[in-house]
PDB file of C-alpha atoms and ligand atoms in Angstrom:
ATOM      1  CA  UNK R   1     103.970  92.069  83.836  1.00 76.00           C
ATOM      2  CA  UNK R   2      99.790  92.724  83.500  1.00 90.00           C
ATOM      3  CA  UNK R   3     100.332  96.103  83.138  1.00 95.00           C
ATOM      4  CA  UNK R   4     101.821  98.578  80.560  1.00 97.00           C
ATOM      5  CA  UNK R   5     104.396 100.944  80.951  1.00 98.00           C
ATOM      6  CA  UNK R   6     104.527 104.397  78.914  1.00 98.00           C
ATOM      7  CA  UNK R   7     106.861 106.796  79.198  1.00 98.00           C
ATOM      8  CA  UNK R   8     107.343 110.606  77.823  1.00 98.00           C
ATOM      9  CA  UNK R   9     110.625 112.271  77.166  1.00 98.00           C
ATOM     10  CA  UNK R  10     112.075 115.531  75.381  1.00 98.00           C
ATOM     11  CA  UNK R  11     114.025 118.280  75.902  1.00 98.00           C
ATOM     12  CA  UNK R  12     112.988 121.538  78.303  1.00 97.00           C
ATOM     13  CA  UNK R  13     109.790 122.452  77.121  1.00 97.00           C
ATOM     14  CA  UNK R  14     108.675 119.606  74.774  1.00 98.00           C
ATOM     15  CA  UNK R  15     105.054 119.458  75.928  1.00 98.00           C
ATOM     16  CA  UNK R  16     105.584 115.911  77.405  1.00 98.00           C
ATOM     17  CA  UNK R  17     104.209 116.787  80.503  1.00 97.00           C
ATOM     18  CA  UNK R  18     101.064 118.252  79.262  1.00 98.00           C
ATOM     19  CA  UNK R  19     100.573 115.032  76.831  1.00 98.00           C
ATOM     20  CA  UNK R  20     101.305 112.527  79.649  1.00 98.00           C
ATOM     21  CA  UNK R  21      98.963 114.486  81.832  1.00 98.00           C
ATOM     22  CA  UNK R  22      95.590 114.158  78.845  1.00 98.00           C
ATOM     23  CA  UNK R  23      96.699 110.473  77.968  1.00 98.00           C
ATOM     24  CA  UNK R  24      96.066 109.727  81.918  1.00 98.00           C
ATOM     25  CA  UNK R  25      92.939 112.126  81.981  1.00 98.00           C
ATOM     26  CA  UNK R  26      91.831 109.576  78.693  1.00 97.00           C
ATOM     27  CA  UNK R  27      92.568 106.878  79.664  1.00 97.00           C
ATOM     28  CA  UNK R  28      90.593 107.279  82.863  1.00 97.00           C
ATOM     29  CA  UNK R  29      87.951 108.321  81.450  1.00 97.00           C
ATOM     30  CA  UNK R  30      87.595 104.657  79.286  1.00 95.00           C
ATOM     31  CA  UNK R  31      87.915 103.217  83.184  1.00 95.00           C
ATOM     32  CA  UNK R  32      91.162 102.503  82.774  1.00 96.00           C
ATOM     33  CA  UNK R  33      93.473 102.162  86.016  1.00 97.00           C
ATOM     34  CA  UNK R  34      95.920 104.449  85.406  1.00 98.00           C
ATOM     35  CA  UNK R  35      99.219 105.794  87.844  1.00 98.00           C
ATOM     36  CA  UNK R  36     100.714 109.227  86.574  1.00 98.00           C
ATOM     37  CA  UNK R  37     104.096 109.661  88.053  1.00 98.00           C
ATOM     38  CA  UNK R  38     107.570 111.437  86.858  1.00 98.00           C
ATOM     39  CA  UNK R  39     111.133 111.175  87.132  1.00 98.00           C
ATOM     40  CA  UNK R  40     112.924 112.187  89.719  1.00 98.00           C
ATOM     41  CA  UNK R  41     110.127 111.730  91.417  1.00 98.00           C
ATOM     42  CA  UNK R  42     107.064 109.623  92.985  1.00 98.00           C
ATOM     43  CA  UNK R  43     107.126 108.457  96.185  1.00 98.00           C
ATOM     44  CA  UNK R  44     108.680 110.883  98.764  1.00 98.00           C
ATOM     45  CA  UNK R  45     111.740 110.313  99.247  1.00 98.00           C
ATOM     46  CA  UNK R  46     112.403 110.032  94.919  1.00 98.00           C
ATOM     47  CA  UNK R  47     110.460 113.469  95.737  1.00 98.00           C
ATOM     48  CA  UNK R  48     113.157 114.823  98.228  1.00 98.00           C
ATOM     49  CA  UNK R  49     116.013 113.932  96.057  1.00 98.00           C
ATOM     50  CA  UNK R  50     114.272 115.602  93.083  1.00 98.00           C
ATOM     51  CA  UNK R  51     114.669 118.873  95.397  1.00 97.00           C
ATOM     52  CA  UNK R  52     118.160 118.181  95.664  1.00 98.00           C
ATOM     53  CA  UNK R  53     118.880 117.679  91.992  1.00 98.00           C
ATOM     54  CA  UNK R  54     116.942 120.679  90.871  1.00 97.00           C
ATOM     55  CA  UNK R  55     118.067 122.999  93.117  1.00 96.00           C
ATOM     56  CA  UNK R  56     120.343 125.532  91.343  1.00 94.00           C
ATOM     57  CA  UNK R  57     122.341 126.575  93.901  1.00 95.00           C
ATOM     58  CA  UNK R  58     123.923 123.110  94.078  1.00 97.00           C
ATOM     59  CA  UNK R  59     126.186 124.381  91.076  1.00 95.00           C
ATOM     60  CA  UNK R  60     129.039 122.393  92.478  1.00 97.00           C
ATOM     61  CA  UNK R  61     127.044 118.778  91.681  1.00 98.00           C
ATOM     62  CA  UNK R  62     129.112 116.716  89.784  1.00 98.00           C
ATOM     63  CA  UNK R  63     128.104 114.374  87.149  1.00 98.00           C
ATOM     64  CA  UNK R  64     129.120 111.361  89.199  1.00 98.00           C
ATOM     65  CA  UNK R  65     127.014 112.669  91.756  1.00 98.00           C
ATOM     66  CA  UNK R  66     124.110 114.012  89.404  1.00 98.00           C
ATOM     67  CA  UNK R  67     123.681 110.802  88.199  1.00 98.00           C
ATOM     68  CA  UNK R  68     123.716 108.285  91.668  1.00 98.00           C
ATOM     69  CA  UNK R  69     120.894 111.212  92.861  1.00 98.00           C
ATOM     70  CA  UNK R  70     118.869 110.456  89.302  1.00 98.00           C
ATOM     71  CA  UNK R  71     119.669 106.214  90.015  1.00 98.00           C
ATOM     72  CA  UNK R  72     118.666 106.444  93.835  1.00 98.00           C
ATOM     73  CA  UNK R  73     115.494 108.058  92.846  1.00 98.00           C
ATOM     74  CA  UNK R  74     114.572 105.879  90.147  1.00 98.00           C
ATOM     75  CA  UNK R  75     115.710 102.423  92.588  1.00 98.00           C
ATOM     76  CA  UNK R  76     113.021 104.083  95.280  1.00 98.00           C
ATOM     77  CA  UNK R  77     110.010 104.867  92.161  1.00 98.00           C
ATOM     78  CA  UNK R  78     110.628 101.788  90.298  1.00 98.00           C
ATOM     79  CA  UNK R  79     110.586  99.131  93.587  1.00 98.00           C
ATOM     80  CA  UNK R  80     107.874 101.334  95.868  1.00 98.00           C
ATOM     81  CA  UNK R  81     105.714 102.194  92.978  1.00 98.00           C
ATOM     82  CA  UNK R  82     106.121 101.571  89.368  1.00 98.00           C
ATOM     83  CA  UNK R  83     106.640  97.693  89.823  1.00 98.00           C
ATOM     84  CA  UNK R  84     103.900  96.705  92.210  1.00 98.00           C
ATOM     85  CA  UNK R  85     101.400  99.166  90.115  1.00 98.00           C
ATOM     86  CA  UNK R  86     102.241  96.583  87.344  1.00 98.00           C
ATOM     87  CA  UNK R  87     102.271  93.577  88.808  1.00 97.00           C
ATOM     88  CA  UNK R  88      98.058  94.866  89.851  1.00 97.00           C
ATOM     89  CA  UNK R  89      97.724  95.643  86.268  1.00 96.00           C
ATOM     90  CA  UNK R  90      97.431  99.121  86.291  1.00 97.00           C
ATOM     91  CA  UNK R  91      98.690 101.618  83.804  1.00 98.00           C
ATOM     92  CA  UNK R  92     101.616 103.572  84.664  1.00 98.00           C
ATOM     93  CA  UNK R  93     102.639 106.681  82.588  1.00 98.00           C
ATOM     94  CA  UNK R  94     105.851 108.168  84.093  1.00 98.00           C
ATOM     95  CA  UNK R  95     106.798 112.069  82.705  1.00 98.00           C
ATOM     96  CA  UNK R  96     110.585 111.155  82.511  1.00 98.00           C
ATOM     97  CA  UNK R  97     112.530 107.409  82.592  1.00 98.00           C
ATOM     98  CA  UNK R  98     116.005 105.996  82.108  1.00 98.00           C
ATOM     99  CA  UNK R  99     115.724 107.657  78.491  1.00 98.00           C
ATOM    100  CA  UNK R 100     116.564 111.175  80.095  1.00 98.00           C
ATOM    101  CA  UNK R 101     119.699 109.376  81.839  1.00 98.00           C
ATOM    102  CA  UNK R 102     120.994 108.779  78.475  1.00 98.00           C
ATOM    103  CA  UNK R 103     120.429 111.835  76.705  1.00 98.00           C
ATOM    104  CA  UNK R 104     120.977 114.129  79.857  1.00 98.00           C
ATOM    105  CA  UNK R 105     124.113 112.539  81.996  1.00 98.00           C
ATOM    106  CA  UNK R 106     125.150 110.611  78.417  1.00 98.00           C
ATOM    107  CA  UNK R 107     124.920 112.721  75.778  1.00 98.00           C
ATOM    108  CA  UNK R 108     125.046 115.972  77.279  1.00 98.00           C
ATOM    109  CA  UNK R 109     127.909 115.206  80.257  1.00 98.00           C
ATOM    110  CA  UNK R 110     129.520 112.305  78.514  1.00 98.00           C
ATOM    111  CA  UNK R 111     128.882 109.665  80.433  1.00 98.00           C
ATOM    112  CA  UNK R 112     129.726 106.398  79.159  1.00 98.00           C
ATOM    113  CA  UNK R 113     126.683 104.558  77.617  1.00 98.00           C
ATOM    114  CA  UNK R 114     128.376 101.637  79.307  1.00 98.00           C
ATOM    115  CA  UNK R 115     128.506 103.050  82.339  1.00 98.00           C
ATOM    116  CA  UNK R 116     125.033 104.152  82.487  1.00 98.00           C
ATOM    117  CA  UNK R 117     123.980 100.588  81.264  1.00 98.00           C
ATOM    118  CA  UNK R 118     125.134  99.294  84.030  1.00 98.00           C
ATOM    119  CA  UNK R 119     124.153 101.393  87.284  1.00 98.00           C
ATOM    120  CA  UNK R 120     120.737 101.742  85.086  1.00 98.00           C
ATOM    121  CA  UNK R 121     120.049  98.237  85.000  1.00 98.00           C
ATOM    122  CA  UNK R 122     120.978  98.235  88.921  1.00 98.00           C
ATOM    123  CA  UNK R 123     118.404 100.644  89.533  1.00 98.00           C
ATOM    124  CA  UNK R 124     115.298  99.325  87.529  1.00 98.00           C
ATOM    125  CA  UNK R 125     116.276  95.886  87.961  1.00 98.00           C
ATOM    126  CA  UNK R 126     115.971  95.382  84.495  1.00 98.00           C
ATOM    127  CA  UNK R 127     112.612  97.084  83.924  1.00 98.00           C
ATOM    128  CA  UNK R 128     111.962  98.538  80.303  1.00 98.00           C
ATOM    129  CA  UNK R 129     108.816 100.825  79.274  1.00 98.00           C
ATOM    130  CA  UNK R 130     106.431  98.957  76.713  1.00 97.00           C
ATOM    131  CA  UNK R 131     106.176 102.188  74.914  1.00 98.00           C
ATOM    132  CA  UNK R 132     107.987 105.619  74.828  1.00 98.00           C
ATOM    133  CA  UNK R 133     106.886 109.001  72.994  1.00 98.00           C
ATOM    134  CA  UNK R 134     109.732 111.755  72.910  1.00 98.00           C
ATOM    135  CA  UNK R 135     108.724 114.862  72.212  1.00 98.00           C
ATOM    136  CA  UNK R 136     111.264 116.475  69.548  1.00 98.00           C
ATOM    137  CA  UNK R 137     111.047 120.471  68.871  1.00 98.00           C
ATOM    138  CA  UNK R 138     114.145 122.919  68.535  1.00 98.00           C
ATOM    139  CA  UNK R 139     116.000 123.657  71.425  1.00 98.00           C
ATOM    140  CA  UNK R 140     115.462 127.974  71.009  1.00 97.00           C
ATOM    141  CA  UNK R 141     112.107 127.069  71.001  1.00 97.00           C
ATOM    142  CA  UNK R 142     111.724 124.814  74.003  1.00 97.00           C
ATOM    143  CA  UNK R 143     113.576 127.334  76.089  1.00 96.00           C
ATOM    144  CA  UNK R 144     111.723 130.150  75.339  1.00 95.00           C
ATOM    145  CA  UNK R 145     108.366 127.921  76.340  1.00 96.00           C
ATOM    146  CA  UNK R 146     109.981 127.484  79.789  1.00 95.00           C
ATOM    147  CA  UNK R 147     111.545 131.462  80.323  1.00 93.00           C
ATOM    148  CA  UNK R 148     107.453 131.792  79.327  1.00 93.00           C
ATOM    149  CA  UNK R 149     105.725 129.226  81.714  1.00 91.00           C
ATOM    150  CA  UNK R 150     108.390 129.784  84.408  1.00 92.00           C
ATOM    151  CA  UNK R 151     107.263 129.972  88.400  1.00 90.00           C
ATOM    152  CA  UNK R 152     108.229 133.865  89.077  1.00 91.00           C
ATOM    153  CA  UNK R 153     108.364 132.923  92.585  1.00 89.00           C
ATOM    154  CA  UNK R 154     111.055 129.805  91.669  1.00 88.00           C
ATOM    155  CA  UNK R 155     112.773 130.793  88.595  1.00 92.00           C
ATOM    156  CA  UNK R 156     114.183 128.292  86.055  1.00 94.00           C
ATOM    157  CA  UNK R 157     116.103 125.176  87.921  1.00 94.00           C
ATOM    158  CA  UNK R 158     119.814 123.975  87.822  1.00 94.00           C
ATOM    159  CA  UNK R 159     119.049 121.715  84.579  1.00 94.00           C
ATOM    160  CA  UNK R 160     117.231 124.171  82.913  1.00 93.00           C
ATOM    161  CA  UNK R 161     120.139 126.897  83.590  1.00 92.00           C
ATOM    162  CA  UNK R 162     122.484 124.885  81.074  1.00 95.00           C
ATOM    163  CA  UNK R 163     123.580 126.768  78.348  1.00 95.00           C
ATOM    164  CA  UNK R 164     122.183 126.082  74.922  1.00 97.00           C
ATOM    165  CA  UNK R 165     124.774 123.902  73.438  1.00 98.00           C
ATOM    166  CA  UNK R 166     124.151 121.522  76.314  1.00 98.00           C
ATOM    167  CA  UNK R 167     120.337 121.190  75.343  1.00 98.00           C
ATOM    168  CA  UNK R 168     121.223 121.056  72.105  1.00 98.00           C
ATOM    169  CA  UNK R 169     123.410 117.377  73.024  1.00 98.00           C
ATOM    170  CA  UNK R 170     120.263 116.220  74.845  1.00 98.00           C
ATOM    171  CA  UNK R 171     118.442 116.336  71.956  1.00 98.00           C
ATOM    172  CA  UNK R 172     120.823 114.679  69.721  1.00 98.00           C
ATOM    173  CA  UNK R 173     120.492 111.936  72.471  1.00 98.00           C
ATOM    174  CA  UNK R 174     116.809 111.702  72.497  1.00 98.00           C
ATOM    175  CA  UNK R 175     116.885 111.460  68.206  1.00 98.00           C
ATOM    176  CA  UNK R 176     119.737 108.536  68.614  1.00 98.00           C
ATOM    177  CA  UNK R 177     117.822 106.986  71.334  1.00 98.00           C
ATOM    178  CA  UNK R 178     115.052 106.730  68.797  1.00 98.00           C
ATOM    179  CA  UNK R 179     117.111 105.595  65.883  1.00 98.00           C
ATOM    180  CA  UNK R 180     118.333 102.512  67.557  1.00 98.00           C
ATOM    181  CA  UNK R 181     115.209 101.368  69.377  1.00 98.00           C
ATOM    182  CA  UNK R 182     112.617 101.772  66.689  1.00 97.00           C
ATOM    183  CA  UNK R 183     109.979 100.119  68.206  1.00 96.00           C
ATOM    184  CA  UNK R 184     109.674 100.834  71.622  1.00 98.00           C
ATOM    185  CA  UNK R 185     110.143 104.932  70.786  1.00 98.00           C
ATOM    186  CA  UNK R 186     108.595 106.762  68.867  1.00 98.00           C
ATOM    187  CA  UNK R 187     109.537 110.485  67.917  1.00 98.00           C
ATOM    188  CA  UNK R 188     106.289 113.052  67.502  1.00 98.00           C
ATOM    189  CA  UNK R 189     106.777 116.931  66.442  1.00 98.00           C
ATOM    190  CA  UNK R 190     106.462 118.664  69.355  1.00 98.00           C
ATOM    191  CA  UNK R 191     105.560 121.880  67.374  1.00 98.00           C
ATOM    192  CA  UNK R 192     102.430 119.931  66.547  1.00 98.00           C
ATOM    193  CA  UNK R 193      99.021 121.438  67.687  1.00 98.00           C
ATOM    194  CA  UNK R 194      98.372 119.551  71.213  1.00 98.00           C
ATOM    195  CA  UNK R 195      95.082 117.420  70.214  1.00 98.00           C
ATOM    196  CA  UNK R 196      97.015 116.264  67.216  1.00 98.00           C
ATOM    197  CA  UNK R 197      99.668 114.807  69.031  1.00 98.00           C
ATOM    198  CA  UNK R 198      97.110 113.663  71.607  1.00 98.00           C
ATOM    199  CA  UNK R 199      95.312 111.803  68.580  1.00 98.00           C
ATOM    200  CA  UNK R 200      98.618 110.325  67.234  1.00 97.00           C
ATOM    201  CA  UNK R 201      99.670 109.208  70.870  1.00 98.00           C
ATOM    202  CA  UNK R 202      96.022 107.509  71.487  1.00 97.00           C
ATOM    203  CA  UNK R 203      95.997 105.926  67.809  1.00 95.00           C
ATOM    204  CA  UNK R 204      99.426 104.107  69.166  1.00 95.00           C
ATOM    205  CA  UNK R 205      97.872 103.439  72.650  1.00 96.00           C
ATOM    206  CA  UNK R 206      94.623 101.825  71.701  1.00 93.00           C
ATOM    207  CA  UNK R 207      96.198  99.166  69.890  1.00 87.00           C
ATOM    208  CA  UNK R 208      98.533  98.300  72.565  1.00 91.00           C
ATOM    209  CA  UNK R 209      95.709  98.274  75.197  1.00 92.00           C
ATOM    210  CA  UNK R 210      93.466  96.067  73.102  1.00 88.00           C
ATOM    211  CA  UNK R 211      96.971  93.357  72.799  1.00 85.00           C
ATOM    212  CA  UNK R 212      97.331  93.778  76.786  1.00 85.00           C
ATOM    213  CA  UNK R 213      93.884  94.241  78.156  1.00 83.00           C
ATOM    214  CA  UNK R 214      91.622  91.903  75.676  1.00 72.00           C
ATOM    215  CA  UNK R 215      89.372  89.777  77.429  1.00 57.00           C
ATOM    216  CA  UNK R 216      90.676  91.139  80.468  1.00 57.00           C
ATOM    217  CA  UNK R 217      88.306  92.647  83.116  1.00 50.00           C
ATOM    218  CA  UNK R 218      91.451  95.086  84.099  1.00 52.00           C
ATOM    219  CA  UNK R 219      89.223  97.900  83.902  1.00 52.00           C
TER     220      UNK R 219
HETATM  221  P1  TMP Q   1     111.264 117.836  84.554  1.00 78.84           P
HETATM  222  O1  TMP Q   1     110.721 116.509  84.949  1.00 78.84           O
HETATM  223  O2  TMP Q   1     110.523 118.956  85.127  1.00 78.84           O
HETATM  224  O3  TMP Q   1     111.540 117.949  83.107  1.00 78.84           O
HETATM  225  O4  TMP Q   1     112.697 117.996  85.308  1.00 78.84           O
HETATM  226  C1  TMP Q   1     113.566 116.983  85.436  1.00 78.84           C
HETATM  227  C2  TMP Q   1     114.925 117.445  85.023  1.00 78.84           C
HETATM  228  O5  TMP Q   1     115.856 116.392  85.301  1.00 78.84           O
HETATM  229  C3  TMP Q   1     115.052 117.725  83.530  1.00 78.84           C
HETATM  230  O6  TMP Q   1     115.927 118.821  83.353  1.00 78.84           O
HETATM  231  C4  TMP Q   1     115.716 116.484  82.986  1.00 78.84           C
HETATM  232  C5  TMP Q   1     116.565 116.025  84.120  1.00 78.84           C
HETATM  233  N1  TMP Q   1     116.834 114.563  84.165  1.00 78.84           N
HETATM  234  C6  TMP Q   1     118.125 114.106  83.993  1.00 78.84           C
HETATM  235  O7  TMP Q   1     119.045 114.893  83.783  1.00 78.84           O
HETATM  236  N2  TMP Q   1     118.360 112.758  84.076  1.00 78.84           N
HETATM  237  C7  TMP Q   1     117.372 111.855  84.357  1.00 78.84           C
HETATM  238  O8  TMP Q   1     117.635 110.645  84.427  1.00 78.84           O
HETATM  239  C8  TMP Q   1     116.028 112.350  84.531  1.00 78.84           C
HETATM  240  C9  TMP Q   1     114.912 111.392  84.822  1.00 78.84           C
HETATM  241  C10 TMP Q   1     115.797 113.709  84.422  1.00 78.84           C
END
């Protein structure tokens, strides 16, 4: 694949949005070709089942369910956009992967790993990010971000409506994530001033691009 693949993922109120959001604005700005995308999410109809799996009046959703919604999405992003934006060479940061599958549906609803391996693998046809940054901050914390930042006009969604214990297994996911793929994900303090953890992302970044993109006219 010519391009690279980064990928951001936390809890509720990590700050990964806000960091995937400046890497693109950076990396645009050194003429970079960059997509910025999320999970669920992308094209439109990874968009309309994003609606669906947010919406908190679906209470009922079961995990079975919750998690052939996240897998239908991410089949839809991964084949209409995230693959052939590779394939071109472009740069594709996505707020949200298969990560969140583990740590959300896995840790937090018990899922089987093996299970999830397996419809995950379906879905992304085998796809991996090059690099991932999660986001780690205490779960009080991250909630009280989002009661802070929250739409009046929406309210908090279905996932962010889980009780605290529940975030509290998500993050325990995203930490053992990280322990047992040490390269490809690295954990930063999301309590971290945000131009630090801007500076620590880039100083990861730049090498990678100069591996990838050396003698390349990709930009
Ligand atoms: P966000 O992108 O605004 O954080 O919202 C997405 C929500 O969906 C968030 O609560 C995490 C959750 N999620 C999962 O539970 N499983 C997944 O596979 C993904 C991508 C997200």
């Amino acid at each position: 694949m010519k391009g690279l693949f980064i990928t951001f993922e936390g809890i509720e109120g990590c700050g990964k949005t806000t960091q995937a959001k400046l890497l693109a604005e950076e990396l645009r700005i050194q003429d970079y070709k960059v997509l910025f995308t999320r999970e669920p999410g992308g094209p439109r109809i990874s968009e309309k089942i994003r609606d669906l799996l947010l919406n908190k009046e679906f209470t009922e959703m079961h995990r079975l369910t919750e998690i052939f919604l996240y897998m239908a999405s991410r089949s839809q992003h991964t084949i209409e956009w995230i693959l052939p934006a590779l394939k071109k060479g472009i740069i594709v940061i996505c707020d949200r992967y298969y990560d969140s599958t583990y740590a959300y549906q896995g840790a937090a609803r018990e899922i089987s790993y093996k299970d999830i391996d397996f419809i995950n693998k379906i879905a992304t046809g085998g796809l991996k990010p090059d690099i991932t940054f999660v986001l780690d901050l205490p779960v009080e914390i991250g909630l009280s971000r989002v009661q802070k930042d929250v739409d009046p006009s929406k309210g908090i969604d279905r996932l962010e409506s889980e009780n605290i214990n529940f975030h509290q297994k998500v993050r325990e996911g995203f930490l053992e994530l990280a322990k047992s793929e040490k390269e490809r994900i690295i954990v930063l303090d999301g309590q971290d001033k945000v131009e630090t953890i801007h500076y620590k992302i880039m100083s990861h970044i730049s090498q990678m691009l100069k591996n990838r993109f050396k003698n390349k006219k990709m930009r």
